[in-house]
Amino acid sequence: MRVPLSWLKDFVPLPTSPSEEADVAELGRVLSSLGLVFEGAELVGSGLDGVVLAHVVALEPIKGADKIRRVLVDAGGPEPLEIVCGAWNFGLGDVVPLATVGTELPNGMAIGRRTMRGVTSNGMLCSPGELGLPGESSGLLVLSSPGPGAALPAGIEPGRPLAEHLGIVPDAVLDLSIEPNRPDCLSIAGIARDLAARLKLPFVLPEPDVSGLERGEAAEALAAVETRAPSACDRIVGRVLVGLAPIASPPLVARRLILSGMRPLGAVVDASNYAMLELGQPTHPYDLDHLAGGRIVARLARPGEALVTLDGTARVLGRAPNGRGEDIDLIECVIADGNDEVVGLAGVMGGRHSEVSEQTTRVLLESAHFNGLMVGRAAKRRGLRTEASVRFERGVDPEGTRRAADRVIELVAAAARHAGAPVPSLAPGVLEDRPVPAAPVRIELRTERMNALLGTELGAGDAAELLEPIGFSCAPSEQGLVVDVPSFRPDTTAEIDLIEEVARHYGYEQIAPRSRRSPAVGRRSPSQVRRHQVMALLTGLGAHEAWTPSIIDPALEDRLGPAPERVRLTNPIVAEESALRSSVLAGLCAAARHNVAHRNPHLRLFELGAVFEAPPAAGEWPREREELGVLLAEEGDDAAAASGCFERLVEGLRLVRDDLELVQGDELDALGAAGARLVRGMHPTRRAVAWCAGVPLVGFGELDFEVAERFELGERRIGVLVADLGALLAAPERPRIARAVSRFPSSDLDLAFVLDEAVAAERLRRALAAAGGELVESLQLLDVYRGAPLSGGERSLAFRLRMCALDHTLDEAELSAARRRLIEAGEALGARLRA
Amino acid sequence: MPRPDREADRASLPSSDELAAFFAEASQAIAAAADRRQLEAVRLELLGRSSVLSAWKRALGGATPEERREVGLALNATRDGLEAAVASRGDVLAVAERAAALEADRLDLSELATRRFAAGHLHLVSQVRAELEDIFLGMGYEIAEGPEVESDEHNFTALNMPPHHPARSNQDSFYLDLDDGETFLLRSQTSPVQIRLLARKELPLYAVAPGRAYRRDTPDARHLPAFHQIEGIAVDRDISFADLAGTVATFTEAIFGTAIKSRLRPAYFPFTEPSAEYEVTCVLCSGAGCRTCSNTGWIELGGCGLVHPNVLSMAGVDPEEWSGFAFGFGIDRLAMIRYQIEDIRSLIENDVRFLTQF
Ligand SMILES: [Zn+2]
């Protein structure tokens, strides 16, 4: 909200100077500390002290200069002044502003005497911008152009201060952001009330005086107001003005409206807007001669009714499309005339037909209290949030309708007096329909409760002293105070609201901070610790953590291959990005592509993030899991890198390697959807899933080359790993029991087996580990050989088993027995010992 | 090299001149050894069992006692002298050989820049998040988590958001397109975790919940539809606004150091009352005023306040018995301020040139 300082001063005697930036900033600080957030100020109309009207009496070129001219002006002094000027939009006889020597302009420019090309410039002729005034800044502000030699119009005197000529007084426009719970501060008076209370200054809200205006026919005889929908409009007040003339507002009113961001349109409309800004209550003037039956009725709209609003747009009322190609009926409040035709959308905008115009002589002024929710929805639905609708939406003072109407009338009369026009008369009597008066709100404030919540030691009296100046009336009670809430504070409905008001006016900064910590020991949960380990393990592999979007374009993710049923958004920002990701791998591929495009193709990335799938059944929660994705695209990275990454995770998380079974090839089908989503986008013959106790944990392998091509990652192998992070973090850890190591010499058994390609090396490894039992200290796959003399469908796998016992040195007999068991275990899998 | 014939063994002892000549010749031979292998050969020849010196020594047996004493002393002195010469020549050769070996191994280590051990970097948001978590762990808080898809009930209703609050509109929050039943959305804040924690009914409660949240903001330099927040909640028997102010001051100091101050100014949020905006001294200008802080010297970081009694009651916690405070602020925003990041979109591009800076 834009708040002119001068207007605030109508209600509270602030010492703030409008032309002192520091002063205004200090006022801003006070406002912010009240929760009326100061977002800056614009100082207007100051810095014009040395600027006077100047009459151009001569214009000559300067030798050797084609961009500047020598100007002689009459600026009220005994002799014309010589000025050098670079503007070309003025001529002989024009009256323009002159900043005299010694002036400091609003933009900070200091005017000194200068000499250019031998000509002395005794000041500067100014553009609107240089003076901080609205208008084109490419040329001078031309105030009058009577023509060369012609007499100056009345009121234009060379040497007269410009500010005086334009009626500009220095002012500061404060830009405040008002929180939605403070409708009372969507008004100058409301802000002044809060400010006065904090600064301990008097706050005076004068009663509008319209007593001298009432004459002629009674209002009742000329017009009528009525509400037929008390839930939508619980109070409607009308007053009738007769004998209006089309006049402009006085300069003060016009200027304040402009500073507040509104446009002056004529005395009646301006008065209505001015009163709204000042008091927070919107009013609406109807041209009584264009109002059938001289009557306004608040009622609910009938579906399909139509209205052409002030802005010239035809609008359908009481009905709107629901976004699914159907129309639904709406509950919204309209104003109808005596013929039951709609003349306004209540609280939002009036109708064009009954609009006040130059021809209007009689006005019915409506000041009503509408249901905020209804007004808010009606405005929003049509993208028509007006100054009025915002105020109704937040909540206007139900007791303020009459005052606002009278203030409008007072202003219209004052405008007529200022313009020298006949003063309109006010039809005696107030029209009003108020079926249900608002119930007053009374709340008890317990002193002990207040202090317990604020950490203060205030007495009931202290609280009353803070609450009374902002309109609450307090009476002592057994436990503290009984407080009557003013009608302009609809936000205050409970004790906690009063406690907040006390805190606000006491000052948050006055509440002494107390040091407080939890009685518990802070520590990460086991799975949180493991999540950090995963991150550390992966950065240890040289992988960078990425953050890719969770709201995705399904087409992009589909490049990975068939997706599970995704969760879709009803209201995406861009139509394409309409679903929640079901995999982090697609995001990583896209991130890799970004880097490829910036000539950084060699990189490793990982991400931990939520992925989503449609709920298993209607009405249930969508499925959300945390997934880990790793993309290994350093030079030479391939399935081996992915396998290394997998082993690193297993080792780093201290998982029991033998609990993990690797599933590859066709056997993956047996794992179903849970396995499939871990290998999505992976090379069908270069991928594996590790599962533990029936739960698939990790898929790893190479990115399918077709997928790599779709993501434009280049022709190369890329290692990938995807883990169900929740399952991985929950996988059993090795027992935390130290195992002694043998002090006796160990012996190596080297065994090369020839094994069918259809059997995974992993199976042989597990079989050997099992057969060797306790005696196996370590087991390593040393070498894989394919080629002659082996047949095409088999390969040789050379294992080294380091054997030892905890309590003695193994003898030959033990070793050969072990060797026999190992060979038998291999043979059980169809392997034969290679000669 | 002296090569006295074998006859000399038996026959005669050397004269002092012969011995002197032998010593001079032998010393030259030692000095001439070019490496330690040659030196060893020379040593064997001069001092070994079959050397002239040994033969002379043996010949002493047949000499007169006088000769034996006189020549014996001379022979020992010669042997000692030659042994010392061999040792010293050996030292010289060892130093030279090591120097040669080192020279042969010379390497320019700056040629070796390899990516074999290149370090990976955690995302900046992750790093800041972990740092915040550690601060609150130190204050005895637990770290809580919650889903990113939330019910309308958790995200709004239980947080005392009135049915027509603007945040509930489909202009501001992302709703999920599901058949029927409950209304689901992407959580618009991390606050629903508060509700989940309160529902556990384990009081007192001190927890922070970091995580991703979503708002329907069109991406620009300062906004992304997804962002990261950290939410904190403390519910205990006698928690007051003073505790909130103290906690905010403590974590501000932990995050920014003692030079940065915090302040609370009144604000409005439906789920807290009294509510406050949490501001800190502008870290760029130290409070003097700059573009980042719009010349106010202060930067808004987040919101906080006492947990609204309605929120407690709705969660089944008696607000007369328990009270609490809650706070929340943006992790991304904090990272942007601290690292002077101009455009928030840098955080989701995942450009290695950006990621590797932190
Ligand atoms: Zn700053």
mmCIF file with all atom_site columns, N, CA, C and O in Angstrom, chain A residues 446 453 497 508 514 517-518 524 528 539 545 547 550 568 570-571 594-595 602 624 634, chain B residues 115 121 126 138 143 148 170 173 175 177 212 214 216 241 243 273 275 320 350-352:
data_model
loop_
_atom_site.group_PDB
_atom_site.id
_atom_site.type_symbol
_atom_site.label_atom_id
_atom_site.label_alt_id
_atom_site.label_comp_id
_atom_site.label_asym_id
_atom_site.label_entity_id
_atom_site.label_seq_id
_atom_site.pdbx_PDB_ins_code
_atom_site.Cartn_x
_atom_site.Cartn_y
_atom_site.Cartn_z
_atom_site.occupancy
_atom_site.B_iso_or_equiv
_atom_site.pdbx_formal_charge
_atom_site.auth_seq_id
_atom_site.auth_comp_id
_atom_site.auth_asym_id
_atom_site.auth_atom_id
_atom_site.pdbx_PDB_model_num
ATOM 1   N N  . ARG A 1 446 ? -5.812 -13.696 29.996  1.00 0.00 ? 446 ARG A N  1
ATOM 2   C CA . ARG A 1 446 ? -5.248 -14.095 31.289  1.00 0.00 ? 446 ARG A CA 1
ATOM 3   C C  . ARG A 1 446 ? -3.799 -13.635 31.370  1.00 0.00 ? 446 ARG A C  1
ATOM 4   O O  . ARG A 1 446 ? -2.982 -13.991 30.520  1.00 0.00 ? 446 ARG A O  1
ATOM 5   N N  . LEU A 1 453 ? 3.440  -17.326 27.634  1.00 0.00 ? 453 LEU A N  1
ATOM 6   C CA . LEU A 1 453 ? 3.686  -17.491 26.199  1.00 0.00 ? 453 LEU A CA 1
ATOM 7   C C  . LEU A 1 453 ? 4.700  -16.495 25.659  1.00 0.00 ? 453 LEU A C  1
ATOM 8   O O  . LEU A 1 453 ? 5.389  -16.771 24.688  1.00 0.00 ? 453 LEU A O  1
ATOM 9   N N  . ASP A 1 497 ? -4.813 -14.022 19.917  1.00 0.00 ? 497 ASP A N  1
ATOM 10  C CA . ASP A 1 497 ? -4.749 -12.836 19.061  1.00 0.00 ? 497 ASP A CA 1
ATOM 11  C C  . ASP A 1 497 ? -4.439 -11.594 19.897  1.00 0.00 ? 497 ASP A C  1
ATOM 12  O O  . ASP A 1 497 ? -3.706 -10.704 19.465  1.00 0.00 ? 497 ASP A O  1
ATOM 13  N N  . TYR A 1 508 ? 8.653  -6.701  19.831  1.00 0.00 ? 508 TYR A N  1
ATOM 14  C CA . TYR A 1 508 ? 9.325  -8.002  19.854  1.00 0.00 ? 508 TYR A CA 1
ATOM 15  C C  . TYR A 1 508 ? 10.754 -7.850  20.378  1.00 0.00 ? 508 TYR A C  1
ATOM 16  O O  . TYR A 1 508 ? 11.288 -8.714  21.053  1.00 0.00 ? 508 TYR A O  1
ATOM 17  N N  . ARG A 1 514 ? 15.840 -16.020 25.462  1.00 0.00 ? 514 ARG A N  1
ATOM 18  C CA . ARG A 1 514 ? 16.216 -16.971 26.490  1.00 0.00 ? 514 ARG A CA 1
ATOM 19  C C  . ARG A 1 514 ? 16.881 -18.156 25.791  1.00 0.00 ? 514 ARG A C  1
ATOM 20  O O  . ARG A 1 514 ? 16.406 -18.606 24.755  1.00 0.00 ? 514 ARG A O  1
ATOM 21  N N  . ARG A 1 517 ? 17.687 -25.306 24.954  1.00 0.00 ? 517 ARG A N  1
ATOM 22  C CA . ARG A 1 517 ? 18.050 -26.419 24.102  1.00 0.00 ? 517 ARG A CA 1
ATOM 23  C C  . ARG A 1 517 ? 17.252 -27.642 24.512  1.00 0.00 ? 517 ARG A C  1
ATOM 24  O O  . ARG A 1 517 ? 16.630 -27.667 25.564  1.00 0.00 ? 517 ARG A O  1
ATOM 25  N N  . SER A 1 518 ? 17.275 -28.621 23.635  1.00 0.00 ? 518 SER A N  1
ATOM 26  C CA . SER A 1 518 ? 16.495 -29.814 23.887  1.00 0.00 ? 518 SER A CA 1
ATOM 27  C C  . SER A 1 518 ? 17.138 -30.624 25.004  1.00 0.00 ? 518 SER A C  1
ATOM 28  O O  . SER A 1 518 ? 18.352 -30.680 25.109  1.00 0.00 ? 518 SER A O  1
ATOM 29  N N  . ARG A 1 524 ? 21.797 -38.366 14.549  1.00 0.00 ? 524 ARG A N  1
ATOM 30  C CA . ARG A 1 524 ? 21.113 -38.829 13.347  1.00 0.00 ? 524 ARG A CA 1
ATOM 31  C C  . ARG A 1 524 ? 20.627 -40.253 13.578  1.00 0.00 ? 524 ARG A C  1
ATOM 32  O O  . ARG A 1 524 ? 21.251 -41.016 14.312  1.00 0.00 ? 524 ARG A O  1
ATOM 33  N N  . GLN A 1 528 ? 19.820 -42.230 8.597   1.00 0.00 ? 528 GLN A N  1
ATOM 34  C CA . GLN A 1 528 ? 20.369 -40.923 8.209   1.00 0.00 ? 528 GLN A CA 1
ATOM 35  C C  . GLN A 1 528 ? 21.899 -40.972 8.194   1.00 0.00 ? 528 GLN A C  1
ATOM 36  O O  . GLN A 1 528 ? 22.537 -40.386 7.325   1.00 0.00 ? 528 GLN A O  1
ATOM 37  N N  . THR A 1 539 ? 31.098 -39.453 -3.358  1.00 0.00 ? 539 THR A N  1
ATOM 38  C CA . THR A 1 539 ? 32.028 -38.362 -3.663  1.00 0.00 ? 539 THR A CA 1
ATOM 39  C C  . THR A 1 539 ? 33.449 -38.910 -3.654  1.00 0.00 ? 539 THR A C  1
ATOM 40  O O  . THR A 1 539 ? 34.307 -38.445 -4.392  1.00 0.00 ? 539 THR A O  1
ATOM 41  N N  . GLU A 1 545 ? 27.374 -34.564 -6.650  1.00 0.00 ? 545 GLU A N  1
ATOM 42  C CA . GLU A 1 545 ? 25.955 -34.695 -6.366  1.00 0.00 ? 545 GLU A CA 1
ATOM 43  C C  . GLU A 1 545 ? 25.170 -33.696 -7.208  1.00 0.00 ? 545 GLU A C  1
ATOM 44  O O  . GLU A 1 545 ? 25.510 -32.518 -7.262  1.00 0.00 ? 545 GLU A O  1
ATOM 45  N N  . TRP A 1 547 ? 21.231 -32.070 -8.433  1.00 0.00 ? 547 TRP A N  1
ATOM 46  C CA . TRP A 1 547 ? 19.874 -31.837 -7.965  1.00 0.00 ? 547 TRP A CA 1
ATOM 47  C C  . TRP A 1 547 ? 19.045 -31.635 -9.224  1.00 0.00 ? 547 TRP A C  1
ATOM 48  O O  . TRP A 1 547 ? 19.158 -30.614 -9.867  1.00 0.00 ? 547 TRP A O  1
ATOM 49  N N  . SER A 1 550 ? 12.034 -32.584 -9.859  1.00 0.00 ? 550 SER A N  1
ATOM 50  C CA . SER A 1 550 ? 11.113 -33.696 -9.602  1.00 0.00 ? 550 SER A CA 1
ATOM 51  C C  . SER A 1 550 ? 9.862  -33.591 -10.465 1.00 0.00 ? 550 SER A C  1
ATOM 52  O O  . SER A 1 550 ? 9.127  -34.562 -10.593 1.00 0.00 ? 550 SER A O  1
ATOM 53  N N  . ARG A 1 568 ? 0.369  -37.570 -12.075 1.00 0.00 ? 568 ARG A N  1
ATOM 54  C CA . ARG A 1 568 ? 0.270  -36.375 -12.911 1.00 0.00 ? 568 ARG A CA 1
ATOM 55  C C  . ARG A 1 568 ? -0.208 -35.193 -12.079 1.00 0.00 ? 568 ARG A C  1
ATOM 56  O O  . ARG A 1 568 ? -0.875 -35.367 -11.061 1.00 0.00 ? 568 ARG A O  1
ATOM 57  N N  . THR A 1 570 ? -2.467 -31.685 -11.774 1.00 0.00 ? 570 THR A N  1
ATOM 58  C CA . THR A 1 570 ? -3.651 -31.087 -12.403 1.00 0.00 ? 570 THR A CA 1
ATOM 59  C C  . THR A 1 570 ? -3.301 -29.730 -12.985 1.00 0.00 ? 570 THR A C  1
ATOM 60  O O  . THR A 1 570 ? -3.912 -29.292 -13.934 1.00 0.00 ? 570 THR A O  1
ATOM 61  N N  . ASN A 1 571 ? -2.308 -29.056 -12.373 1.00 0.00 ? 571 ASN A N  1
ATOM 62  C CA . ASN A 1 571 ? -2.056 -27.672 -12.775 1.00 0.00 ? 571 ASN A CA 1
ATOM 63  C C  . ASN A 1 571 ? -0.569 -27.385 -12.963 1.00 0.00 ? 571 ASN A C  1
ATOM 64  O O  . ASN A 1 571 ? 0.024  -26.604 -12.231 1.00 0.00 ? 571 ASN A O  1
ATOM 65  N N  . HIS A 1 594 ? 23.699 -31.843 -20.470 1.00 0.00 ? 594 HIS A N  1
ATOM 66  C CA . HIS A 1 594 ? 24.030 -30.421 -20.320 1.00 0.00 ? 594 HIS A CA 1
ATOM 67  C C  . HIS A 1 594 ? 25.552 -30.255 -20.326 1.00 0.00 ? 594 HIS A C  1
ATOM 68  O O  . HIS A 1 594 ? 26.095 -29.360 -20.957 1.00 0.00 ? 594 HIS A O  1
ATOM 69  N N  . ASN A 1 595 ? 26.227 -31.130 -19.590 1.00 0.00 ? 595 ASN A N  1
ATOM 70  C CA . ASN A 1 595 ? 27.683 -31.017 -19.500 1.00 0.00 ? 595 ASN A CA 1
ATOM 71  C C  . ASN A 1 595 ? 28.368 -31.431 -20.797 1.00 0.00 ? 595 ASN A C  1
ATOM 72  O O  . ASN A 1 595 ? 29.384 -30.845 -21.170 1.00 0.00 ? 595 ASN A O  1
ATOM 73  N N  . HIS A 1 602 ? 33.211 -35.987 -19.637 1.00 0.00 ? 602 HIS A N  1
ATOM 74  C CA . HIS A 1 602 ? 33.729 -36.976 -18.699 1.00 0.00 ? 602 HIS A CA 1
ATOM 75  C C  . HIS A 1 602 ? 33.402 -36.573 -17.281 1.00 0.00 ? 602 HIS A C  1
ATOM 76  O O  . HIS A 1 602 ? 34.011 -35.652 -16.730 1.00 0.00 ? 602 HIS A O  1
ATOM 77  N N  . GLU A 1 624 ? 5.687  -43.145 -2.926  1.00 0.00 ? 624 GLU A N  1
ATOM 78  C CA . GLU A 1 624 ? 6.850  -42.260 -2.930  1.00 0.00 ? 624 GLU A CA 1
ATOM 79  C C  . GLU A 1 624 ? 8.019  -43.027 -2.325  1.00 0.00 ? 624 GLU A C  1
ATOM 80  O O  . GLU A 1 624 ? 7.902  -43.587 -1.243  1.00 0.00 ? 624 GLU A O  1
ATOM 81  N N  . GLU A 1 634 ? 33.049 -41.129 -16.635 1.00 0.00 ? 634 GLU A N  1
ATOM 82  C CA . GLU A 1 634 ? 34.459 -40.756 -16.781 1.00 0.00 ? 634 GLU A CA 1
ATOM 83  C C  . GLU A 1 634 ? 35.029 -41.579 -17.936 1.00 0.00 ? 634 GLU A C  1
ATOM 84  O O  . GLU A 1 634 ? 34.439 -42.592 -18.336 1.00 0.00 ? 634 GLU A O  1
ATOM 85  N N  . ARG B 2 115 ? 43.180 -37.421 -13.076 1.00 0.00 ? 115 ARG B N  1
ATOM 86  C CA . ARG B 2 115 ? 41.831 -37.366 -12.503 1.00 0.00 ? 115 ARG B CA 1
ATOM 87  C C  . ARG B 2 115 ? 41.515 -38.656 -11.774 1.00 0.00 ? 115 ARG B C  1
ATOM 88  O O  . ARG B 2 115 ? 40.396 -38.881 -11.359 1.00 0.00 ? 115 ARG B O  1
ATOM 89  N N  . HIS B 2 121 ? 32.006 -33.716 -5.482  1.00 0.00 ? 121 HIS B N  1
ATOM 90  C CA . HIS B 2 121 ? 31.528 -32.637 -4.621  1.00 0.00 ? 121 HIS B CA 1
ATOM 91  C C  . HIS B 2 121 ? 30.066 -32.853 -4.277  1.00 0.00 ? 121 HIS B C  1
ATOM 92  O O  . HIS B 2 121 ? 29.275 -33.157 -5.163  1.00 0.00 ? 121 HIS B O  1
ATOM 93  N N  . SER B 2 126 ? 23.094 -29.512 -0.423  1.00 0.00 ? 126 SER B N  1
ATOM 94  C CA . SER B 2 126 ? 23.349 -30.625 0.490   1.00 0.00 ? 126 SER B CA 1
ATOM 95  C C  . SER B 2 126 ? 24.325 -30.223 1.581   1.00 0.00 ? 126 SER B C  1
ATOM 96  O O  . SER B 2 126 ? 24.177 -30.594 2.743   1.00 0.00 ? 126 SER B O  1
ATOM 97  N N  . GLY B 2 138 ? 23.521 -30.341 17.484  1.00 0.00 ? 138 GLY B N  1
ATOM 98  C CA . GLY B 2 138 ? 24.268 -29.838 18.631  1.00 0.00 ? 138 GLY B CA 1
ATOM 99  C C  . GLY B 2 138 ? 23.368 -29.229 19.686  1.00 0.00 ? 138 GLY B C  1
ATOM 100 O O  . GLY B 2 138 ? 23.735 -29.149 20.861  1.00 0.00 ? 138 GLY B O  1
ATOM 101 N N  . ILE B 2 143 ? 16.477 -35.055 13.648  1.00 0.00 ? 143 ILE B N  1
ATOM 102 C CA . ILE B 2 143 ? 16.235 -34.685 12.256  1.00 0.00 ? 143 ILE B CA 1
ATOM 103 C C  . ILE B 2 143 ? 15.084 -35.528 11.739  1.00 0.00 ? 143 ILE B C  1
ATOM 104 O O  . ILE B 2 143 ? 15.165 -36.758 11.717  1.00 0.00 ? 143 ILE B O  1
ATOM 105 N N  . GLU B 2 148 ? 7.184  -35.850 0.217   1.00 0.00 ? 148 GLU B N  1
ATOM 106 C CA . GLU B 2 148 ? 6.999  -34.638 -0.578  1.00 0.00 ? 148 GLU B CA 1
ATOM 107 C C  . GLU B 2 148 ? 5.571  -34.541 -1.096  1.00 0.00 ? 148 GLU B C  1
ATOM 108 O O  . GLU B 2 148 ? 5.079  -33.451 -1.353  1.00 0.00 ? 148 GLU B O  1
ATOM 109 N N  . ASN B 2 170 ? -5.049 -23.265 -6.774  1.00 0.00 ? 170 ASN B N  1
ATOM 110 C CA . ASN B 2 170 ? -4.242 -23.990 -7.748  1.00 0.00 ? 170 ASN B CA 1
ATOM 111 C C  . ASN B 2 170 ? -3.339 -23.045 -8.536  1.00 0.00 ? 170 ASN B C  1
ATOM 112 O O  . ASN B 2 170 ? -2.653 -23.455 -9.450  1.00 0.00 ? 170 ASN B O  1
ATOM 113 N N  . SER B 2 173 ? -0.206 -23.786 -5.485  1.00 0.00 ? 173 SER B N  1
ATOM 114 C CA . SER B 2 173 ? 0.304  -25.111 -5.120  1.00 0.00 ? 173 SER B CA 1
ATOM 115 C C  . SER B 2 173 ? 0.038  -26.092 -6.253  1.00 0.00 ? 173 SER B C  1
ATOM 116 O O  . SER B 2 173 ? -0.896 -25.924 -7.027  1.00 0.00 ? 173 SER B O  1
ATOM 117 N N  . TYR B 2 175 ? -1.307 -29.499 -7.452  1.00 0.00 ? 175 TYR B N  1
ATOM 118 C CA . TYR B 2 175 ? -2.204 -30.575 -7.034  1.00 0.00 ? 175 TYR B CA 1
ATOM 119 C C  . TYR B 2 175 ? -2.012 -31.805 -7.919  1.00 0.00 ? 175 TYR B C  1
ATOM 120 O O  . TYR B 2 175 ? -1.674 -31.681 -9.098  1.00 0.00 ? 175 TYR B O  1
ATOM 121 N N  . ASP B 2 177 ? -3.246 -35.175 -9.885  1.00 0.00 ? 177 ASP B N  1
ATOM 122 C CA . ASP B 2 177 ? -4.410 -35.587 -10.662 1.00 0.00 ? 177 ASP B CA 1
ATOM 123 C C  . ASP B 2 177 ? -4.685 -37.053 -10.343 1.00 0.00 ? 177 ASP B C  1
ATOM 124 O O  . ASP B 2 177 ? -4.180 -37.949 -11.005 1.00 0.00 ? 177 ASP B O  1
ATOM 125 N N  . ARG B 2 212 ? 12.588 -30.901 0.474   1.00 0.00 ? 212 ARG B N  1
ATOM 126 C CA . ARG B 2 212 ? 12.172 -30.199 -0.735  1.00 0.00 ? 212 ARG B CA 1
ATOM 127 C C  . ARG B 2 212 ? 10.700 -29.836 -0.640  1.00 0.00 ? 212 ARG B C  1
ATOM 128 O O  . ARG B 2 212 ? 9.908  -30.619 -0.129  1.00 0.00 ? 212 ARG B O  1
ATOM 129 N N  . TYR B 2 214 ? 7.437  -27.324 -2.777  1.00 0.00 ? 214 TYR B N  1
ATOM 130 C CA . TYR B 2 214 ? 7.072  -26.909 -4.137  1.00 0.00 ? 214 TYR B CA 1
ATOM 131 C C  . TYR B 2 214 ? 6.072  -25.762 -4.115  1.00 0.00 ? 214 TYR B C  1
ATOM 132 O O  . TYR B 2 214 ? 5.105  -25.783 -3.354  1.00 0.00 ? 214 TYR B O  1
ATOM 133 N N  . ARG B 2 216 ? 4.065  -22.967 -7.046  1.00 0.00 ? 216 ARG B N  1
ATOM 134 C CA . ARG B 2 216 ? 3.865  -22.764 -8.475  1.00 0.00 ? 216 ARG B CA 1
ATOM 135 C C  . ARG B 2 216 ? 4.479  -21.457 -8.934  1.00 0.00 ? 216 ARG B C  1
ATOM 136 O O  . ARG B 2 216 ? 3.791  -20.581 -9.435  1.00 0.00 ? 216 ARG B O  1
ATOM 137 N N  . PHE B 2 241 ? 7.865  -17.113 23.652  1.00 0.00 ? 241 PHE B N  1
ATOM 138 C CA . PHE B 2 241 ? 8.428  -16.328 22.563  1.00 0.00 ? 241 PHE B CA 1
ATOM 139 C C  . PHE B 2 241 ? 9.894  -15.994 22.859  1.00 0.00 ? 241 PHE B C  1
ATOM 140 O O  . PHE B 2 241 ? 10.709 -15.895 21.949  1.00 0.00 ? 241 PHE B O  1
ATOM 141 N N  . ASP B 2 243 ? 12.013 -17.947 24.239  1.00 0.00 ? 243 ASP B N  1
ATOM 142 C CA . ASP B 2 243 ? 12.806 -19.113 23.825  1.00 0.00 ? 243 ASP B CA 1
ATOM 143 C C  . ASP B 2 243 ? 13.009 -19.114 22.323  1.00 0.00 ? 243 ASP B C  1
ATOM 144 O O  . ASP B 2 243 ? 14.076 -19.477 21.827  1.00 0.00 ? 243 ASP B O  1
ATOM 145 N N  . GLU B 2 273 ? 1.302  -18.029 16.067  1.00 0.00 ? 273 GLU B N  1
ATOM 146 C CA . GLU B 2 273 ? 0.842  -16.763 16.630  1.00 0.00 ? 273 GLU B CA 1
ATOM 147 C C  . GLU B 2 273 ? 1.382  -16.645 18.049  1.00 0.00 ? 273 GLU B C  1
ATOM 148 O O  . GLU B 2 273 ? 1.194  -17.578 18.831  1.00 0.00 ? 273 GLU B O  1
ATOM 149 N N  . SER B 2 275 ? 3.426  -14.375 15.315  1.00 0.00 ? 275 SER B N  1
ATOM 150 C CA . SER B 2 275 ? 4.286  -14.776 14.212  1.00 0.00 ? 275 SER B CA 1
ATOM 151 C C  . SER B 2 275 ? 5.344  -13.715 13.988  1.00 0.00 ? 275 SER B C  1
ATOM 152 O O  . SER B 2 275 ? 5.146  -12.552 14.320  1.00 0.00 ? 275 SER B O  1
ATOM 153 N N  . GLU B 2 320 ? -3.094 -25.754 26.554  1.00 0.00 ? 320 GLU B N  1
ATOM 154 C CA . GLU B 2 320 ? -2.950 -25.156 27.883  1.00 0.00 ? 320 GLU B CA 1
ATOM 155 C C  . GLU B 2 320 ? -1.787 -25.812 28.633  1.00 0.00 ? 320 GLU B C  1
ATOM 156 O O  . GLU B 2 320 ? -1.200 -25.229 29.525  1.00 0.00 ? 320 GLU B O  1
ATOM 157 N N  . ASN B 2 350 ? 23.292 -28.391 -12.745 1.00 0.00 ? 350 ASN B N  1
ATOM 158 C CA . ASN B 2 350 ? 24.248 -29.474 -12.520 1.00 0.00 ? 350 ASN B CA 1
ATOM 159 C C  . ASN B 2 350 ? 25.429 -29.387 -13.465 1.00 0.00 ? 350 ASN B C  1
ATOM 160 O O  . ASN B 2 350 ? 25.913 -30.393 -13.975 1.00 0.00 ? 350 ASN B O  1
ATOM 161 N N  . ASP B 2 351 ? 25.877 -28.184 -13.694 1.00 0.00 ? 351 ASP B N  1
ATOM 162 C CA . ASP B 2 351 ? 27.050 -27.968 -14.523 1.00 0.00 ? 351 ASP B CA 1
ATOM 163 C C  . ASP B 2 351 ? 28.277 -28.237 -13.664 1.00 0.00 ? 351 ASP B C  1
ATOM 164 O O  . ASP B 2 351 ? 28.425 -27.663 -12.594 1.00 0.00 ? 351 ASP B O  1
ATOM 165 N N  . VAL B 2 352 ? 29.149 -29.139 -14.147 1.00 0.00 ? 352 VAL B N  1
ATOM 166 C CA . VAL B 2 352 ? 30.315 -29.487 -13.308 1.00 0.00 ? 352 VAL B CA 1
ATOM 167 C C  . VAL B 2 352 ? 31.165 -28.260 -13.007 1.00 0.00 ? 352 VAL B C  1
ATOM 168 O O  . VAL B 2 352 ? 31.815 -28.202 -11.968 1.00 0.00 ? 352 VAL B O  1
#
